[in-house]
């Protein structure tokens, strides 16, 4: 009997992982049938776990937020310099892969709830930006909102490169942190 819940958890996790991959590749309009096929389950099984598209997206948002929350917490951003923390942060987001890509897409469209995302993921990033502004790592005249938006854009672009197989997480993370901190100038 104890194996039944564990099996159900593995199936649900497999469905969410497949959904993240399909939605990251094909966009939020991918069909439930495509997701079921990618997960290796029938449509009936998919609907048993997630009765509709909204339930699937909400499950994916929760899983992605939980994963990013754990990765950002494990990065221990406050224990290191802003520069090192940016590298850790980049690796955390890039490692989350398709789940982060879907979360970013869902967030841009205003779907799902973002309260937990705000508290657990955005707040540490904002705190890091604020710390960099306070200690002079970042130029104050640029402003926190521009710095946050620029970092998000670089992370999303870097993730697309990683997911396309163009480069690995470490090299993409290092490149985007270098670009973020030093700009594109050849000086």
Coordinates of N, CA and C in Angstrom, one line a residue:
X1 N 0.8 -1.2 0.0 CA 0.0 0.0 0.0 C 0.8 1.3 0.0
X2 N 2.0 1.3 0.7 CA 2.8 2.5 0.8 C 3.4 2.9 -0.6
X3 N 3.4 1.9 -1.5 CA 4.0 2.2 -2.8 C 3.1 3.0 -3.7
X4 N 1.8 2.9 -3.5 CA 0.8 3.6 -4.3 C 1.0 5.1 -4.3
X5 N 1.1 5.8 -3.1 CA 1.3 7.3 -3.2 C 2.6 7.6 -3.8
X6 N 3.7 6.9 -3.6 CA 5.0 7.1 -4.2 C 4.9 7.0 -5.7
X7 N 4.2 6.0 -6.2 CA 4.0 5.9 -7.6 C 3.2 7.0 -8.2
X8 N 2.2 7.4 -7.5 CA 1.4 8.6 -8.0 C 2.2 9.8 -8.0
X9 N 3.0 10.0 -7.0 CA 3.9 11.2 -7.0 C 4.9 11.2 -8.2
X10 N 5.4 10.0 -8.5 CA 6.4 9.9 -9.6 C 5.7 10.2 -10.9
X11 N 4.4 9.7 -11.1 CA 3.7 9.9 -12.3 C 3.4 11.4 -12.4
X12 N 2.9 12.0 -11.4 CA 2.6 13.4 -11.4 C 3.8 14.3 -11.7
X13 N 4.9 13.9 -11.1 CA 6.2 14.6 -11.4 C 6.6 14.4 -12.8
X14 N 6.5 13.2 -13.4 CA 6.8 13.0 -14.8 C 6.0 13.8 -15.7
X15 N 4.7 13.9 -15.4 CA 3.8 14.7 -16.2 C 4.2 16.1 -16.2
X16 N 4.5 16.6 -15.0 CA 4.9 18.1 -14.9 C 6.2 18.3 -15.6
X17 N 7.2 17.4 -15.5 CA 8.4 17.6 -16.2 C 8.2 17.6 -17.7
X18 N 7.4 16.7 -18.2 CA 7.1 16.6 -19.6 C 6.4 17.8 -20.1
X19 N 5.4 18.3 -19.3 CA 4.6 19.5 -19.6 C 5.6 20.7 -19.7
X20 N 6.5 20.8 -18.8 CA 7.5 21.9 -18.8 C 8.3 21.9 -20.1
X21 N 8.8 20.7 -20.5 CA 9.6 20.6 -21.7 C 8.7 21.0 -22.9
X22 N 7.5 20.4 -23.0 CA 6.7 20.7 -24.2 C 6.3 22.2 -24.2
X23 N 5.8 22.7 -23.1 CA 5.4 24.1 -23.1 C 6.6 25.1 -23.3
X24 N 7.8 24.7 -22.9 CA 8.9 25.6 -23.1 C 9.3 25.6 -24.6
X25 N 9.1 24.4 -25.2 CA 9.5 24.3 -26.6 C 8.4 24.8 -27.6
X26 N 7.2 24.5 -27.3 CA 6.1 24.8 -28.2 C 5.3 26.0 -27.8
X27 N 5.4 26.5 -26.6 CA 4.7 27.6 -26.1 C 3.4 27.1 -25.3
X28 N 2.8 28.1 -24.7 CA 1.7 27.8 -23.8 C 0.4 27.2 -24.6
X29 N 0.5 27.3 -25.9 CA -0.7 26.7 -26.7 C -0.5 25.2 -27.0
X30 N 0.5 24.6 -26.5 CA 0.7 23.2 -26.7 C -0.5 22.4 -26.2
X31 N -1.0 21.4 -26.8 CA -2.2 20.7 -26.4 C -1.9 19.7 -25.3
X32 N -3.0 19.4 -24.6 CA -2.9 18.4 -23.6 C -2.5 17.0 -24.1
X33 N -2.9 16.8 -25.3 CA -2.6 15.5 -26.0 C -1.1 15.5 -26.2
X34 N -0.5 16.6 -26.6 CA 1.0 16.6 -26.8 C 1.7 16.4 -25.5
X35 N 1.2 17.0 -24.5 CA 1.8 16.8 -23.1 C 1.7 15.4 -22.7
X36 N 0.5 14.8 -22.9 CA 0.3 13.4 -22.5 C 1.3 12.5 -23.2
X37 N 1.4 12.7 -24.5 CA 2.3 11.9 -25.3 C 3.8 12.0 -24.9
X38 N 4.2 13.3 -24.6 CA 5.5 13.5 -24.1 C 5.8 12.8 -22.8
X39 N 4.8 12.8 -21.9 CA 4.9 12.2 -20.6 C 4.8 10.6 -20.7
X40 N 4.4 10.1 -21.8 CA 4.3 8.7 -22.0 C 3.1 8.1 -21.2
X41 N 2.0 8.9 -21.1 CA 0.8 8.5 -20.5 C -0.4 8.8 -21.4
X42 N -1.5 8.1 -21.2 CA -2.7 8.4 -22.0 C -3.3 9.7 -21.5
X43 N -4.2 10.2 -22.4 CA -4.9 11.5 -22.0 C -5.7 11.3 -20.8
X44 N -6.3 10.1 -20.7 CA -7.2 9.8 -19.5 C -6.3 9.9 -18.2
X45 N -5.1 9.4 -18.2 CA -4.2 9.4 -17.1 C -3.8 10.9 -16.8
X46 N -3.5 11.6 -17.8 CA -3.2 13.1 -17.7 C -4.4 13.8 -17.0
X47 N -5.6 13.5 -17.4 CA -6.7 14.2 -16.9 C -7.1 13.7 -15.5
X48 N -6.7 12.5 -15.1 CA -6.9 12.0 -13.8 C -6.0 12.8 -12.8
X49 N -4.8 13.1 -13.2 CA -3.9 13.9 -12.3 C -4.2 15.4 -12.4
X50 N -4.5 15.9 -13.6 CA -4.7 17.3 -13.8 C -6.0 17.4 -14.6
X51 N -7.2 17.7 -14.0 CA -8.5 17.6 -14.7 C -8.7 18.6 -15.8
X52 N -7.8 19.6 -15.9 CA -7.9 20.6 -16.9 C -6.6 21.3 -17.1
X53 N -6.5 22.1 -18.1 CA -5.3 22.9 -18.4 C -4.9 23.8 -17.3
X54 N -5.9 24.5 -16.7 CA -5.6 25.4 -15.6 C -4.9 24.6 -14.4
X55 N -5.4 23.4 -14.1 CA -4.9 22.7 -13.0 C -3.5 22.2 -13.4
X56 N -3.2 21.9 -14.6 CA -1.9 21.5 -15.0 C -0.9 22.7 -14.9
X57 N -1.3 23.8 -15.4 CA -0.5 25.0 -15.3 C -0.3 25.4 -13.8
X58 N -1.3 25.3 -13.0 CA -1.1 25.6 -11.6 C -0.1 24.7 -10.9
X59 N -0.2 23.4 -11.3 CA 0.7 22.4 -10.8 C 2.1 22.7 -11.2
X60 N 2.3 23.1 -12.5 CA 3.6 23.4 -13.0 C 4.1 24.7 -12.4
X61 N 3.3 25.7 -12.1 CA 3.7 26.9 -11.5 C 4.2 26.6 -10.1
X62 N 3.5 25.7 -9.3 CA 3.9 25.4 -8.0 C 5.2 24.6 -8.0
X63 N 5.3 23.6 -8.9 CA 6.6 22.8 -9.0 C 7.7 23.7 -9.4
X64 N 7.6 24.6 -10.3 CA 8.7 25.5 -10.8 C 9.0 26.4 -9.7
X65 N 8.1 27.0 -9.0 CA 8.3 27.9 -7.9 C 9.1 27.2 -6.8
X66 N 8.6 26.0 -6.4 CA 9.3 25.3 -5.4 C 10.7 25.0 -5.8
X67 N 11.0 24.6 -7.0 CA 12.3 24.2 -7.4 C 13.2 25.5 -7.4
X68 N 12.7 26.6 -8.0 CA 13.5 27.8 -8.0 C 13.7 28.3 -6.6
X69 N 12.7 28.2 -5.7 CA 12.9 28.7 -4.3 C 14.0 27.9 -3.7
X70 N 14.0 26.6 -3.8 CA 15.1 25.7 -3.2 C 16.4 26.1 -3.8
X71 N 16.5 26.3 -5.1 CA 17.8 26.6 -5.8 C 18.3 27.9 -5.3
X72 N 17.5 28.9 -5.3 CA 17.9 30.3 -4.8 C 18.3 30.2 -3.4
X73 N 17.6 29.5 -2.5 CA 18.0 29.4 -1.1 C 19.3 28.7 -1.0
X74 N 19.5 27.6 -1.8 CA 20.8 26.9 -1.7 C 21.9 27.7 -2.2
X75 N 21.7 28.7 -3.0 CA 22.7 29.5 -3.6 C 23.4 30.4 -2.5
X76 N 22.7 30.6 -1.4 CA 23.2 31.4 -0.2 C 23.7 32.7 -0.7
X77 N 22.9 33.5 -1.4 CA 23.4 34.7 -2.0 C 24.0 35.7 -1.0
X78 N 23.5 35.7 0.2 CA 23.9 36.7 1.2 C 25.3 36.4 1.7
X79 N 25.8 35.2 1.5 CA 27.1 34.8 2.1 C 28.3 35.2 1.3
X80 N 28.1 35.7 0.1 CA 29.2 35.9 -0.9 C 29.0 37.3 -1.5
X81 N 30.0 37.8 -2.2 CA 30.0 39.1 -2.8 C 28.9 39.1 -3.9
X82 N 28.5 40.3 -4.3 CA 27.5 40.4 -5.3 C 27.9 39.7 -6.6
X83 N 29.1 39.8 -7.0 CA 29.6 39.2 -8.2 C 29.4 37.7 -8.2
X84 N 29.9 37.1 -7.1 CA 29.8 35.7 -6.9 C 28.3 35.2 -6.8
X85 N 27.5 36.0 -6.1 CA 26.1 35.7 -5.9 C 25.4 35.7 -7.3
X86 N 25.8 36.6 -8.2 CA 25.2 36.7 -9.5 C 25.4 35.4 -10.3
X87 N 26.6 34.9 -10.2 CA 27.0 33.6 -10.8 C 26.2 32.5 -10.2
X88 N 26.0 32.4 -8.9 CA 25.2 31.4 -8.3 C 23.8 31.5 -8.7
X89 N 23.3 32.7 -8.8 CA 21.9 32.9 -9.2 C 21.7 32.5 -10.6
X90 N 22.6 32.8 -11.5 CA 22.5 32.4 -12.9 C 22.4 30.9 -13.0
X91 N 23.3 30.2 -12.3 CA 23.3 28.8 -12.4 C 22.0 28.2 -11.8
X92 N 21.5 28.8 -10.8 CA 20.2 28.3 -10.2 C 19.1 28.4 -11.2
X93 N 19.0 29.5 -11.9 CA 17.9 29.7 -12.9 C 18.1 28.8 -14.1
X94 N 19.3 28.8 -14.6 CA 19.6 28.0 -15.8 C 19.4 26.5 -15.5
X95 N 19.8 26.1 -14.3 CA 19.6 24.7 -14.0 C 18.1 24.3 -13.9
X96 N 17.3 25.2 -13.5 CA 15.8 24.9 -13.5 C 15.3 24.7 -14.9
X97 N 16.0 25.1 -15.9 CA 15.6 24.8 -17.3 C 14.2 25.1 -17.7
X98 N 13.6 24.1 -18.3 CA 12.2 24.3 -18.9 C 11.2 24.8 -17.9
X99 N 11.4 24.4 -16.6 CA 10.4 24.9 -15.6 C 10.5 26.4 -15.4
X100 N 11.7 26.9 -15.4 CA 11.9 28.4 -15.4 C 11.3 29.1 -16.6
X101 N 11.6 28.5 -17.8 CA 11.1 29.0 -19.0 C 9.6 29.2 -19.0
X102 N 8.9 28.1 -18.6 CA 7.4 28.1 -18.5 C 7.0 29.1 -17.5
X103 N 7.6 29.1 -16.3 CA 7.2 30.1 -15.3 C 7.4 31.5 -15.7
X104 N 8.4 31.8 -16.5 CA 8.6 33.2 -17.0 C 7.5 33.5 -18.0
X105 N 7.1 32.5 -18.9 CA 6.1 32.8 -19.9 C 4.7 33.0 -19.2
X106 N 4.4 32.1 -18.2 CA 3.2 32.2 -17.5 C 3.1 33.5 -16.7
X107 N 4.2 33.9 -16.1 CA 4.2 35.2 -15.3 C 4.0 36.4 -16.2
X108 N 4.6 36.4 -17.4 CA 4.4 37.5 -18.4 C 3.0 37.7 -18.8
X109 N 2.3 36.5 -18.9 CA 0.9 36.6 -19.4 C 0.0 36.8 -18.2
X110 N 0.5 36.8 -17.0 CA -0.4 37.1 -15.8 C -1.2 35.9 -15.5
X111 N -0.8 34.7 -15.8 CA -1.6 33.5 -15.5 C -1.1 33.0 -14.2
X112 N -2.0 32.3 -13.5 CA -1.6 31.6 -12.2 C -1.3 32.7 -11.1
X113 N -1.0 32.2 -9.9 CA -0.7 33.0 -8.8 C 0.8 33.3 -8.7
X114 N 1.1 34.5 -8.4 CA 2.5 34.9 -8.3 C 2.9 35.3 -6.9
X115 N 2.1 35.2 -5.9 CA 2.5 35.6 -4.5 C 3.7 34.8 -4.0
X116 N 3.7 33.5 -4.1 CA 4.8 32.7 -3.7 C 6.0 33.0 -4.5
X117 N 5.9 33.2 -5.8 CA 7.0 33.5 -6.7 C 7.6 34.8 -6.2
X118 N 6.8 35.8 -5.9 CA 7.2 37.1 -5.5 C 8.0 37.0 -4.2
X119 N 7.5 36.3 -3.2 CA 8.1 36.2 -1.9 C 9.4 35.4 -1.9
X120 N 9.3 34.3 -2.6 CA 10.4 33.3 -2.4 C 11.5 33.4 -3.5
X121 N 11.2 33.9 -4.7 CA 12.2 34.0 -5.7 C 12.6 35.4 -6.1
X122 N 11.6 36.2 -6.3 CA 11.9 37.6 -6.7 C 12.6 38.4 -5.6
X123 N 12.1 38.2 -4.4 CA 12.6 39.0 -3.3 C 14.1 38.8 -3.1
X124 N 14.7 37.6 -3.1 CA 16.1 37.5 -2.9 C 16.9 38.1 -4.1
X125 N 16.3 38.1 -5.3 CA 17.0 38.7 -6.4 C 17.0 40.2 -6.3
X126 N 15.8 40.7 -5.9 CA 15.7 42.2 -5.6 C 16.7 42.6 -4.5
X127 N 16.8 41.8 -3.5 CA 17.7 42.1 -2.4 C 19.1 42.1 -2.9
X128 N 19.5 41.2 -3.7 CA 20.8 41.2 -4.3 C 21.1 42.4 -5.1
X129 N 20.1 42.8 -6.0 CA 20.3 44.1 -6.7 C 20.4 45.3 -5.8
X130 N 19.6 45.3 -4.8 CA 19.7 46.4 -3.8 C 21.0 46.5 -3.1
X131 N 21.6 45.3 -2.8 CA 22.9 45.2 -2.1 C 24.0 45.7 -3.1
X132 N 23.8 45.3 -4.4 CA 24.8 45.8 -5.4 C 24.8 47.3 -5.6
X133 N 23.6 47.8 -5.5 CA 23.4 49.3 -5.6 C 24.1 50.0 -4.4
X134 N 23.8 49.4 -3.2 CA 24.3 50.0 -2.0 C 25.8 49.9 -1.9
X135 N 26.4 48.8 -2.4 CA 27.9 48.7 -2.2 C 28.7 49.2 -3.4
X136 N 28.0 49.8 -4.4 CA 28.6 50.3 -5.6 C 29.0 49.4 -6.7
X137 N 28.5 48.1 -6.6 CA 28.8 47.1 -7.7 C 28.0 47.6 -8.9
X138 N 26.8 48.1 -8.7 CA 26.0 48.6 -9.8 C 25.9 50.2 -9.8
X139 N 25.8 50.7 -11.0 CA 25.6 52.2 -11.1 C 24.2 52.6 -10.6
X140 N 24.2 53.5 -9.6 CA 22.9 53.9 -9.0 C 22.0 54.5 -10.0
X141 N 22.5 55.3 -11.0 CA 21.6 56.0 -11.9 C 20.9 55.0 -12.8
X142 N 21.3 53.8 -12.9 CA 20.6 52.8 -13.8 C 19.3 52.5 -13.1
X143 N 19.2 52.3 -11.8 CA 18.0 52.0 -11.1 C 17.7 50.5 -11.0
X144 N 17.1 50.1 -9.9 CA 16.9 48.7 -9.6 C 15.9 48.0 -10.6
X145 N 14.9 48.7 -11.1 CA 14.0 48.1 -12.0 C 14.6 47.8 -13.3
X146 N 15.5 48.7 -13.8 CA 16.2 48.4 -15.1 C 17.2 47.3 -14.9
X147 N 17.9 47.2 -13.8 CA 18.8 46.2 -13.5 C 18.1 44.8 -13.4
X148 N 16.9 44.8 -12.7 CA 16.2 43.6 -12.6 C 15.7 43.1 -14.0
X149 N 15.1 44.0 -14.8 CA 14.7 43.7 -16.1 C 15.8 43.2 -17.0
X150 N 16.9 43.8 -16.9 CA 18.1 43.4 -17.7 C 18.6 42.0 -17.3
X151 N 18.6 41.7 -16.1 CA 19.0 40.4 -15.6 C 18.1 39.4 -16.0
X152 N 16.8 39.6 -15.9 CA 15.8 38.7 -16.4 C 15.9 38.4 -17.8
X153 N 16.1 39.4 -18.6 CA 16.2 39.2 -20.1 C 17.5 38.4 -20.4
X154 N 18.6 38.6 -19.7 CA 19.8 37.9 -20.0 C 19.6 36.4 -19.5
X155 N 18.9 36.2 -18.4 CA 18.7 34.8 -18.0 C 17.8 34.1 -18.9
X156 N 16.8 34.7 -19.4 CA 15.9 34.1 -20.4 C 16.6 33.7 -21.7
X157 N 17.4 34.7 -22.2 CA 18.2 34.4 -23.4 C 19.2 33.3 -23.1
X158 N 19.9 33.3 -22.0 CA 20.8 32.3 -21.7 C 20.2 30.9 -21.6
X159 N 19.0 30.9 -21.0 CA 18.2 29.6 -20.9 C 17.9 29.1 -22.2
X160 N 17.5 30.0 -23.1 CA 17.2 29.5 -24.5 C 18.4 28.9 -25.2
X161 N 19.6 29.4 -24.9 CA 20.8 28.9 -25.5 C 21.1 27.5 -24.9
X162 N 20.9 27.4 -23.6 CA 21.2 26.1 -22.9 C 20.2 25.1 -23.4
X163 N 18.9 25.4 -23.5 CA 17.9 24.5 -23.9 C 18.1 24.0 -25.3
X164 N 18.6 24.9 -26.1 CA 18.9 24.6 -27.6 C 20.1 23.7 -27.7
X165 N 20.9 23.6 -26.6 CA 22.1 22.8 -26.7 C 23.3 23.6 -27.3
X166 N 23.2 24.9 -27.4 CA 24.2 25.7 -27.9 C 25.4 25.8 -27.0
X167 N 25.2 25.7 -25.7 CA 26.3 25.9 -24.7 C 25.8 25.3 -23.4
X168 N 26.7 25.1 -22.5 CA 26.4 24.5 -21.2 C 26.1 25.6 -20.2
X169 N 25.5 25.1 -19.1 CA 25.1 26.0 -18.0 C 26.2 26.9 -17.5
X170 N 27.4 26.3 -17.2 CA 28.5 27.0 -16.7 C 29.0 28.1 -17.6
X171 N 29.2 27.8 -18.9 CA 29.7 28.8 -19.8 C 28.6 29.9 -20.1
X172 N 27.4 29.5 -20.2 CA 26.3 30.5 -20.4 C 26.2 31.4 -19.2
X173 N 26.2 30.8 -18.0 CA 26.1 31.6 -16.7 C 27.3 32.5 -16.6
X174 N 28.5 32.1 -16.9 CA 29.7 32.9 -16.8 C 29.6 34.1 -17.8
X175 N 29.2 33.8 -19.0 CA 29.1 34.8 -20.0 C 28.0 35.9 -19.7
X176 N 26.9 35.4 -19.2 CA 25.8 36.4 -19.0 C 26.2 37.3 -17.7
X177 N 26.8 36.7 -16.7 CA 27.2 37.5 -15.6 C 28.3 38.5 -16.0
X178 N 29.2 38.1 -16.8 CA 30.3 39.0 -17.3 C 29.6 40.1 -18.1
X179 N 28.7 39.8 -19.0 CA 28.0 40.8 -19.8 C 27.2 41.8 -18.9
X180 N 26.6 41.2 -17.9 CA 25.7 42.0 -17.0 C 26.6 43.0 -16.2
X181 N 27.7 42.4 -15.7 CA 28.6 43.3 -14.8 C 29.5 44.3 -15.6
X182 N 29.9 43.8 -16.8 CA 30.9 44.6 -17.6 C 30.4 45.2 -18.9
X183 N 29.2 44.9 -19.2 CA 28.6 45.5 -20.5 C 29.2 44.8 -21.7
X184 N 28.9 45.4 -22.8 CA 29.3 44.8 -24.1 C 30.6 45.6 -24.7
X185 N 31.1 46.5 -23.9 CA 32.2 47.3 -24.4 C 33.4 46.5 -24.5
X186 N 34.2 46.8 -25.6 CA 35.5 46.1 -25.8 C 36.6 46.7 -25.1
X187 N 36.4 47.8 -24.3 CA 37.4 48.5 -23.6 C 38.2 47.6 -22.7

